[in-house]
Short mmCIF file of C-alpha atoms and ligand atoms in Angstrom, two decimals:
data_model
loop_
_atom_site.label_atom_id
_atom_site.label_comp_id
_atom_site.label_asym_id
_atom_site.label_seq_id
_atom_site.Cartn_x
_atom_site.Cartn_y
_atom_site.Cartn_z
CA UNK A 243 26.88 -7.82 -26.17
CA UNK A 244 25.08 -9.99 -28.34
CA UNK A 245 21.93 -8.17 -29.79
CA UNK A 246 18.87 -10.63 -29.96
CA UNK A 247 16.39 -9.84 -32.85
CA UNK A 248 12.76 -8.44 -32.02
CA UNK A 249 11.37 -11.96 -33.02
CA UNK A 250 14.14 -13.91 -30.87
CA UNK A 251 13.26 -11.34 -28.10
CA UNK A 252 9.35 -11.72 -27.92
CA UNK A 253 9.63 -15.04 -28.47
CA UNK A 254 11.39 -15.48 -25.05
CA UNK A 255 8.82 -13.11 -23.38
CA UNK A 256 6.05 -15.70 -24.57
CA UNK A 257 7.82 -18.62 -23.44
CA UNK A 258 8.65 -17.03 -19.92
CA UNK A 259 5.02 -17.06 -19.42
CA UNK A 260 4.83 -20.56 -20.95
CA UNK A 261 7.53 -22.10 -18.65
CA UNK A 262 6.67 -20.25 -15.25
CA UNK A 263 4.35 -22.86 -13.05
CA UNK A 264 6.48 -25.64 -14.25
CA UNK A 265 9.98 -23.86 -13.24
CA UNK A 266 7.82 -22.36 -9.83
CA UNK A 267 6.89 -26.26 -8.83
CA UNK A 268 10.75 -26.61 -8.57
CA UNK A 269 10.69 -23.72 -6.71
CA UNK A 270 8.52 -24.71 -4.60
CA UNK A 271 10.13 -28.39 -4.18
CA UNK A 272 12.66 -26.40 -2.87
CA UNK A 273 12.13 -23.87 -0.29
CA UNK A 274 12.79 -24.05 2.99
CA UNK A 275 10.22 -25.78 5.19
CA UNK A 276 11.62 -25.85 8.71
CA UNK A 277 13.09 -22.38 10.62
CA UNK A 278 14.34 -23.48 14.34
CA UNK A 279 13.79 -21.57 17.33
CA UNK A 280 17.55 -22.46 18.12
CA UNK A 281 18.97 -20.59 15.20
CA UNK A 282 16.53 -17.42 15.35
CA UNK A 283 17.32 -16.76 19.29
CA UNK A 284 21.05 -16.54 18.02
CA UNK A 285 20.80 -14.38 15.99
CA UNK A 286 17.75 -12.49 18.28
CA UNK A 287 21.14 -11.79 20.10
CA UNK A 288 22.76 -10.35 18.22
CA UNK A 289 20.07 -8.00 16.43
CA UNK A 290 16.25 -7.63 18.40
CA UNK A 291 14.82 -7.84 14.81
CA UNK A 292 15.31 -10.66 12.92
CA UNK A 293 13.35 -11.91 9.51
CA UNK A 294 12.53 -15.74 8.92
CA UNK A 295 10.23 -16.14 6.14
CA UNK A 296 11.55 -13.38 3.43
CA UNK A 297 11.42 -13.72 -0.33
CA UNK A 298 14.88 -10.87 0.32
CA UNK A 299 15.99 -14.15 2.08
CA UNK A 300 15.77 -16.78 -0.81
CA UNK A 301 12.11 -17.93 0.14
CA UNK A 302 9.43 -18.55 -2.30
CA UNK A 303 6.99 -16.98 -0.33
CA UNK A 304 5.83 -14.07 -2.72
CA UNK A 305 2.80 -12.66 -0.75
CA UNK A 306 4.06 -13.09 2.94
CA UNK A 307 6.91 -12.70 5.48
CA UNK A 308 7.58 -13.08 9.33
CA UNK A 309 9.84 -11.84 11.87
CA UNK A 310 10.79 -12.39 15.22
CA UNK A 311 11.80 -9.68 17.61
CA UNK A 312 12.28 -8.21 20.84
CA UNK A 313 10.97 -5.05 22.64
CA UNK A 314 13.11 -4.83 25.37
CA UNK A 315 11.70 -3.73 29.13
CA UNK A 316 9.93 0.00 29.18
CA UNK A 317 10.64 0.85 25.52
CA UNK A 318 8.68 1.57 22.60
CA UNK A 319 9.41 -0.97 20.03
CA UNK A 320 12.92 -0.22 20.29
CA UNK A 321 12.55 2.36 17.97
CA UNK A 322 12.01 5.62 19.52
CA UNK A 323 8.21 6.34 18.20
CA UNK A 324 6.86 8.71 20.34
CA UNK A 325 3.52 10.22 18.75
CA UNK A 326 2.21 8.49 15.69
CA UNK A 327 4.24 5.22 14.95
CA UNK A 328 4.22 4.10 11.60
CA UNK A 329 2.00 3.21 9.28
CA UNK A 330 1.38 1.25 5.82
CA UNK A 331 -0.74 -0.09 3.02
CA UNK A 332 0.44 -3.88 4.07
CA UNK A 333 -2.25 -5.82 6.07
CA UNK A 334 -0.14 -7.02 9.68
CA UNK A 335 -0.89 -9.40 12.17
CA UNK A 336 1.15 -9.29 15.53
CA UNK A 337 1.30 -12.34 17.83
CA UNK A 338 2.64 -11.62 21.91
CA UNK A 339 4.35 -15.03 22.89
CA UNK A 340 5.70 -13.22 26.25
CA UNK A 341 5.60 -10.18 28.41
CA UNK A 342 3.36 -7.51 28.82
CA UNK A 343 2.29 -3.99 27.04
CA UNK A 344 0.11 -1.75 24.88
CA UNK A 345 -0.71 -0.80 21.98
CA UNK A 346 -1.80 2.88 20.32
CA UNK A 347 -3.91 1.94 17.24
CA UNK A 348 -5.74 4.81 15.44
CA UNK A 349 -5.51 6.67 18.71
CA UNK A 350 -6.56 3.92 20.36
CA UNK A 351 -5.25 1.87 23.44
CA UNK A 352 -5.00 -2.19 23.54
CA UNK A 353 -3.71 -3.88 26.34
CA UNK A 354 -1.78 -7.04 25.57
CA UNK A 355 -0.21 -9.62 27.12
CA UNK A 356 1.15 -13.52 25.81
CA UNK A 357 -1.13 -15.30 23.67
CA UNK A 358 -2.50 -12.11 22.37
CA UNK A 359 -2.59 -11.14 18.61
CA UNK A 360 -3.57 -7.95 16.88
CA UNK A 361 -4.68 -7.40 13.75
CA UNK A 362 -3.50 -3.76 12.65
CA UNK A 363 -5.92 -1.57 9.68
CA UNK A 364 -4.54 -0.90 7.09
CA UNK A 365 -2.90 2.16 6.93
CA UNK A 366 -3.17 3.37 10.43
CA UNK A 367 -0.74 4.56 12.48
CA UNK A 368 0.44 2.31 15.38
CA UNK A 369 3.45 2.22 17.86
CA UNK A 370 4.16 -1.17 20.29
CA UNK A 371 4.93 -0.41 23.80
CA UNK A 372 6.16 -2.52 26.67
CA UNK A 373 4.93 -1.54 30.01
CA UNK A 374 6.75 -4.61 31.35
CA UNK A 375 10.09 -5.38 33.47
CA UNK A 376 10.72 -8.43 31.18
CA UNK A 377 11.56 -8.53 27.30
CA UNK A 378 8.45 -8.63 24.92
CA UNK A 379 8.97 -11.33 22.37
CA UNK A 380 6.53 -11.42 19.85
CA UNK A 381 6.43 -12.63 15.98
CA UNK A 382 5.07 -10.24 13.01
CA UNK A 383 3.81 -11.50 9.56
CA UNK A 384 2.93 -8.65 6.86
CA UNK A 385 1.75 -8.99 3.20
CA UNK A 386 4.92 -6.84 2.38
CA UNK A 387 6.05 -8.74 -0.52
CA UNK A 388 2.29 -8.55 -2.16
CA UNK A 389 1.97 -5.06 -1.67
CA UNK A 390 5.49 -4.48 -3.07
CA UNK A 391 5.10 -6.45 -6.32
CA UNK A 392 2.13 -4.65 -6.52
CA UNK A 393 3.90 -0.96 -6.60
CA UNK A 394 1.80 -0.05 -3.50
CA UNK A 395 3.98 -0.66 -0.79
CA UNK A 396 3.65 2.99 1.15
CA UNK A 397 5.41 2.78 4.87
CA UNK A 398 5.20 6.14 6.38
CA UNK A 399 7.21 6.41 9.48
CA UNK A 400 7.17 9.46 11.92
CA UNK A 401 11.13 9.04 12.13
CA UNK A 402 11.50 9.87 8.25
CA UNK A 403 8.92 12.65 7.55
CA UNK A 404 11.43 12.68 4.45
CA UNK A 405 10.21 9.63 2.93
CA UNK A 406 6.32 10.35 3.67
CA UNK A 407 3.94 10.02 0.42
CA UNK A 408 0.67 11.03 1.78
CA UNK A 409 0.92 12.57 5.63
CA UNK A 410 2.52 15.26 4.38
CA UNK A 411 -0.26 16.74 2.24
CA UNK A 412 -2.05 18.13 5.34
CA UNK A 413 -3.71 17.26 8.64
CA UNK A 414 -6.99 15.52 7.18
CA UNK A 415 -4.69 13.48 5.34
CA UNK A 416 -2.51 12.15 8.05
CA UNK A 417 -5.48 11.18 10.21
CA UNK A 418 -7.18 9.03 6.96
CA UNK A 419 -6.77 5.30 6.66
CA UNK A 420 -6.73 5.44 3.02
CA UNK A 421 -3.68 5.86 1.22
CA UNK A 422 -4.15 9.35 -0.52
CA UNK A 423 -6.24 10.55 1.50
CA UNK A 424 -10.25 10.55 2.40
CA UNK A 425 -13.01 13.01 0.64
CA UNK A 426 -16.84 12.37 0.87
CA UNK A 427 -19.05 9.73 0.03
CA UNK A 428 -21.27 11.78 -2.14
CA UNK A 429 -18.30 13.50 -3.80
CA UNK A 430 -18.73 11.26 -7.58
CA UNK A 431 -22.78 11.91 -7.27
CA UNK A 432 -23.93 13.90 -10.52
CA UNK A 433 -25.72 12.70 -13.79
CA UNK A 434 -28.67 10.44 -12.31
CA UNK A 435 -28.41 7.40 -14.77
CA UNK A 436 -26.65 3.81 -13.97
CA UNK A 437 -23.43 4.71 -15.25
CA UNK A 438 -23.28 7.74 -13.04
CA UNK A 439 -24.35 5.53 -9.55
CA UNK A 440 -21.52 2.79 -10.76
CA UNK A 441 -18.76 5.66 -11.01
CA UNK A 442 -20.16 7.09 -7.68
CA UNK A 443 -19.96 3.99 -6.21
CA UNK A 444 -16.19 3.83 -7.19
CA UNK A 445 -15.57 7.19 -5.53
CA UNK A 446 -17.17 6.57 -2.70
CA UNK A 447 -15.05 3.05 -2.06
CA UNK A 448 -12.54 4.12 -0.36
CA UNK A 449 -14.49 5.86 2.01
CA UNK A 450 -16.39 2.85 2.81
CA UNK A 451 -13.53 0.95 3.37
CA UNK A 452 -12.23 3.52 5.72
CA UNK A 453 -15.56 3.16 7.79
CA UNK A 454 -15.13 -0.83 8.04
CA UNK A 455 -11.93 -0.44 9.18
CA UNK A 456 -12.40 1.54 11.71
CA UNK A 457 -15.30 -0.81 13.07
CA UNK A 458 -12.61 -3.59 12.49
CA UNK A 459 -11.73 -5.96 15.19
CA UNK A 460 -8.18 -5.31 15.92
CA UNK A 461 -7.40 -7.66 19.32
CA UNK A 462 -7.82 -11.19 20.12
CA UNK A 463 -7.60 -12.16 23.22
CA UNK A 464 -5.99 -15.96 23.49
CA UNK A 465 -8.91 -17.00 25.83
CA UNK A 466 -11.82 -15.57 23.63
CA UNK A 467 -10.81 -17.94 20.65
CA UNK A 468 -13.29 -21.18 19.76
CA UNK A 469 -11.99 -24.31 19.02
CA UNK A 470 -14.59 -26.47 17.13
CA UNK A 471 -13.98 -30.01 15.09
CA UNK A 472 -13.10 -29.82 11.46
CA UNK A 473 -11.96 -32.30 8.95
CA UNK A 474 -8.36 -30.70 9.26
CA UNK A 475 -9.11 -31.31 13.49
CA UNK A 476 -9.63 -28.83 16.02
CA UNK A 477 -9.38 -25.42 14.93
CA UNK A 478 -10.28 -21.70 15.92
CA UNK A 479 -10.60 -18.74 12.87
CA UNK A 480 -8.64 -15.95 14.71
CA UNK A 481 -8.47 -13.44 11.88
CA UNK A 482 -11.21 -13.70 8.93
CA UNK A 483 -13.34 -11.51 7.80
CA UNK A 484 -16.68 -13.63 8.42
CA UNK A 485 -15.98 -13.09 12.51
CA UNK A 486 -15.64 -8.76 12.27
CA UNK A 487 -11.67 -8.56 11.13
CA UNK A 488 -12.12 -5.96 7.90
CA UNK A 489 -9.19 -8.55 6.45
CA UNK A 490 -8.39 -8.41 2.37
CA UNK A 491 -5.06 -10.68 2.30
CA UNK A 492 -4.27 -11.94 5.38
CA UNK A 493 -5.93 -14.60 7.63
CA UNK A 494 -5.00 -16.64 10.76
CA UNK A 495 -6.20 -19.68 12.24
CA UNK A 496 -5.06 -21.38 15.48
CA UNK A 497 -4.90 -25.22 15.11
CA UNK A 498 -5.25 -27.80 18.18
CA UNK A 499 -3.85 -31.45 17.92
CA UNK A 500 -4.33 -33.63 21.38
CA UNK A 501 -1.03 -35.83 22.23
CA UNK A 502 -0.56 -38.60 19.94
CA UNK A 503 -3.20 -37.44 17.41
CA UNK A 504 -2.76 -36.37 13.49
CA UNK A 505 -4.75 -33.25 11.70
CA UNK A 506 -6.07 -33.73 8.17
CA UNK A 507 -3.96 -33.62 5.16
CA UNK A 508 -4.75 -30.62 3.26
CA UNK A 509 -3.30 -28.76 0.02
CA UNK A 510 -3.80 -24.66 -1.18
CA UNK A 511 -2.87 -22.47 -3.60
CA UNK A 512 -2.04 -20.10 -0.65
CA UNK A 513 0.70 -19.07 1.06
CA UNK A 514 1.10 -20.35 4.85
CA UNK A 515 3.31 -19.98 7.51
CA UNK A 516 3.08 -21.64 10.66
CA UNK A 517 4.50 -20.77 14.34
CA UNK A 518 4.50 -23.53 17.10
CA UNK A 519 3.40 -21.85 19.84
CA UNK A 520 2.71 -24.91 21.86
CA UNK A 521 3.94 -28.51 22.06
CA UNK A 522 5.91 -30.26 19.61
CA UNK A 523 5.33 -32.25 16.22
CA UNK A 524 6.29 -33.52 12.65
CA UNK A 525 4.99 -32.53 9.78
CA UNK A 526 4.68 -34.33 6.63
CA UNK A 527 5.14 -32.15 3.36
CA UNK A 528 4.81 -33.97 0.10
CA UNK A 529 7.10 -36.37 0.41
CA UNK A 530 9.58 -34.87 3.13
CA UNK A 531 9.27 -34.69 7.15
CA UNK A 532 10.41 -32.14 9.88
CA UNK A 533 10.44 -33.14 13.69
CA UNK A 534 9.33 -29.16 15.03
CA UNK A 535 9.29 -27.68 18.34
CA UNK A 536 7.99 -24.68 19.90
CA UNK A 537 8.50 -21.39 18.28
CA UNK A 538 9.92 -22.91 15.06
CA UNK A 539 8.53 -21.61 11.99
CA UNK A 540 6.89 -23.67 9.19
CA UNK A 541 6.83 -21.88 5.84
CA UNK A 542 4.54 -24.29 3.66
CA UNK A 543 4.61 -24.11 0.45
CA UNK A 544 2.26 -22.77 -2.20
CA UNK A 545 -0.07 -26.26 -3.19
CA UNK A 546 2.12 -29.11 -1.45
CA UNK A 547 -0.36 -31.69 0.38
CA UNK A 548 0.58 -31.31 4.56
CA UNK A 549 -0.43 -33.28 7.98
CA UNK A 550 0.72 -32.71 11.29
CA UNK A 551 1.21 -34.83 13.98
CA UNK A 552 1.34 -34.80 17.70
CA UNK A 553 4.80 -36.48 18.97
CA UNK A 554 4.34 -34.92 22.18
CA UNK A 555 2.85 -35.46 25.20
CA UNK A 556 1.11 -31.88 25.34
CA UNK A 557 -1.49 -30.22 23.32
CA UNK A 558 0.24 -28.84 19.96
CA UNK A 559 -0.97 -25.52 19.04
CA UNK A 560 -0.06 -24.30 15.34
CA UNK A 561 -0.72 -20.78 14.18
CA UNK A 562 -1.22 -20.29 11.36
CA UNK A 563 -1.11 -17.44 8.92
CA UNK A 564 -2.37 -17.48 5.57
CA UNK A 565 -2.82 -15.33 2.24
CA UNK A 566 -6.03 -17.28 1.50
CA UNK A 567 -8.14 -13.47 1.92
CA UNK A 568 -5.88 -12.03 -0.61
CA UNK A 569 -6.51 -15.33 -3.12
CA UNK A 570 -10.11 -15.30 -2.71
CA UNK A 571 -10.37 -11.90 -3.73
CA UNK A 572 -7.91 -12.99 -6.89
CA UNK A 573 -10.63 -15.26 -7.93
CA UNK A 574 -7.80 -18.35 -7.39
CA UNK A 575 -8.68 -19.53 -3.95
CA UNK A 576 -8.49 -23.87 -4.46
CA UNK A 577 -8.21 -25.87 -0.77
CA UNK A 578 -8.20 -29.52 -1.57
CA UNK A 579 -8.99 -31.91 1.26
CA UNK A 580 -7.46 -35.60 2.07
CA UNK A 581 -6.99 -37.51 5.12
CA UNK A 582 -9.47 -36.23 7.50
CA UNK A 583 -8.18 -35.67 11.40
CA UNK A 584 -8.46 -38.67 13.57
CA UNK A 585 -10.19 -36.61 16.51
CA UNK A 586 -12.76 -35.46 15.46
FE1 FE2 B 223 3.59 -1.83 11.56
FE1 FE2 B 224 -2.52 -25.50 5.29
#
């Protein structure tokens, strides 16, 4: 094995840094755009849980991924949860395209049906179930990948008590939505000075955060949501933080484009991915095009300019689901505007 000196060595390490947004453009040139519906209800045959969008797939999605999959009539997910479901420290958004069911969030009940999305807290425990006589098919997105690169990936899972980090410390700490368990607010208060009210302010954080989550909006009900004109066209904010989600990292819009009609042309330094849920389109990345359908996927790539466009003869509706929370709170959120819609 050849045996590189420490100057050869370091050297490397500095031009790895060096070279890394110039080799991740390529990268990004060329990922996958376009997942079909056709393809993905194979497969949803074969196996009721099937990834799309998945860096452990060869995407270059690094903070998001997506799934399809299938509850099947009067089950639970199709994975035998029966008292607390799972939980983790990735941020999940859940979008019913059909059938009917509930949901047990933080002891809570939510009745869903198509059309529906839920935004899940982090870190509390939730199981899926379908009340229905028909298959639920619905499409997940988690910020897996980002909480994974970030060594804080915790999924605790009432089927593996084996592989629990936290629940098993005790009963206060299974019932907690913060990794590691709660304590009190006032627990960091001593010293009266500044430095002492900044350090209790850091011990008292989490607890906060606990709070707002709980007071978190977790369902959206498809006929609640307001479309209003922008420059990219018509568009509803479905999960933000500035409308009562307690969101960090990940956001969803719902887009609207009338038949025949275009949206702006936008670029961001966020990860998107897009589901069809209505109507059918082409999209214009960079310099490429995709003819899409309903329920295809769009995974758009990290600062490539895009614009839809309307090739039906029905309303298009685009979700779409966005890392943009978890890059503002990076301090690198950048949307650049072109083309504005031509309906609005
Ligand atoms: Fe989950
Ligand atoms: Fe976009």
């Amino acid at each position: 094995m050849e045996v590189k000196s420490t100057k050869e060595l370091h050297s490397e390490l500095t031009m790895h840094s060096v070279r890394f947004a110039k080799d991740e453009q390529g990268r990004r040139k060329g990922q996958d755009v376009l997942f079909k519906w056709s393809e993905i209800e194979k497969k949803l045959g074969e196996h009721k849980h099937i990834y799309v969008v998945d860096a452990r797939l060869g995407s270059n999605n690094h903070t998001h991924r997506l799934w399809y999959d299938v509850i099947p009539p009067h089950t639970e997910e199709g994975q035998d949860w029966r008292t607390l479901g799972h939980r983790h420290t990735v941020e999940a958004i859940i979008y019913f395209l059909k059938g009917h069911g509930h949901s047990i969030i933080d002891g809570e009940r939510y009745d869903w049906g198509p059309g529906d999305l839920l935004s899940v807290p982090m870190f509390s425990w939730h199981r899926h179930i379908n009340d229905g006589d028909e298959p639920v098919l619905r499409i997940a997105s988690t910020t897996g990948p980002l909480s994974l690169a970030l060594g804080q990936a915790v999924y605790e899972d009432e089927r593996f008590p084996e592989f629990w980090i936290y629940a098993q410390e005790g009963e206060e700490a299974r019932k907690t939505l913060i990794p590691g368990g709660g304590g009190k607010i006032e627990n960091g208060e001593a010293g009266g000075n500044r430095t002492a009210e900044m350090y209790a302010e850091q011990v008292a954080f989490a607890m906060h955060e606990e709070q707002l989550r709980r007071k978190s909006k977790v369902l959206v009900k498809q006929k609640d949501l307001v479309f209003e004109p922008t420059a990219m066209g018509k568009l509803a904010y479905v999960v933000d933080p500035r409308i009562g989600c307690h969101s960090k990292a990940l956001g969803v819009v719902m887009a609207e484009i009338p038949a025949g009609k275009r949206s702006g042309a936008h670029r961001h330094l966020y990860d998107e991915i897009d589901l069809i849920v209505g109507g059918k389109g082409k999209i214009i990345v960079e310099d490429k095009e995709y003819d899409f359908d309903t329920l295809d996927v769009l995974s758009i790539p990290v600062f490539q300019w895009h614009q839809y466009f309307n090739t039906g003869s029905e309303p298009l509706r685009i979700l779409g689901i966005n890392t943009r929370l978890a890059m503002d709170n990076l301090g690198l959120s950048l949307t650049h505007q072109g083309e504005h819609a031509d309906h609005v």
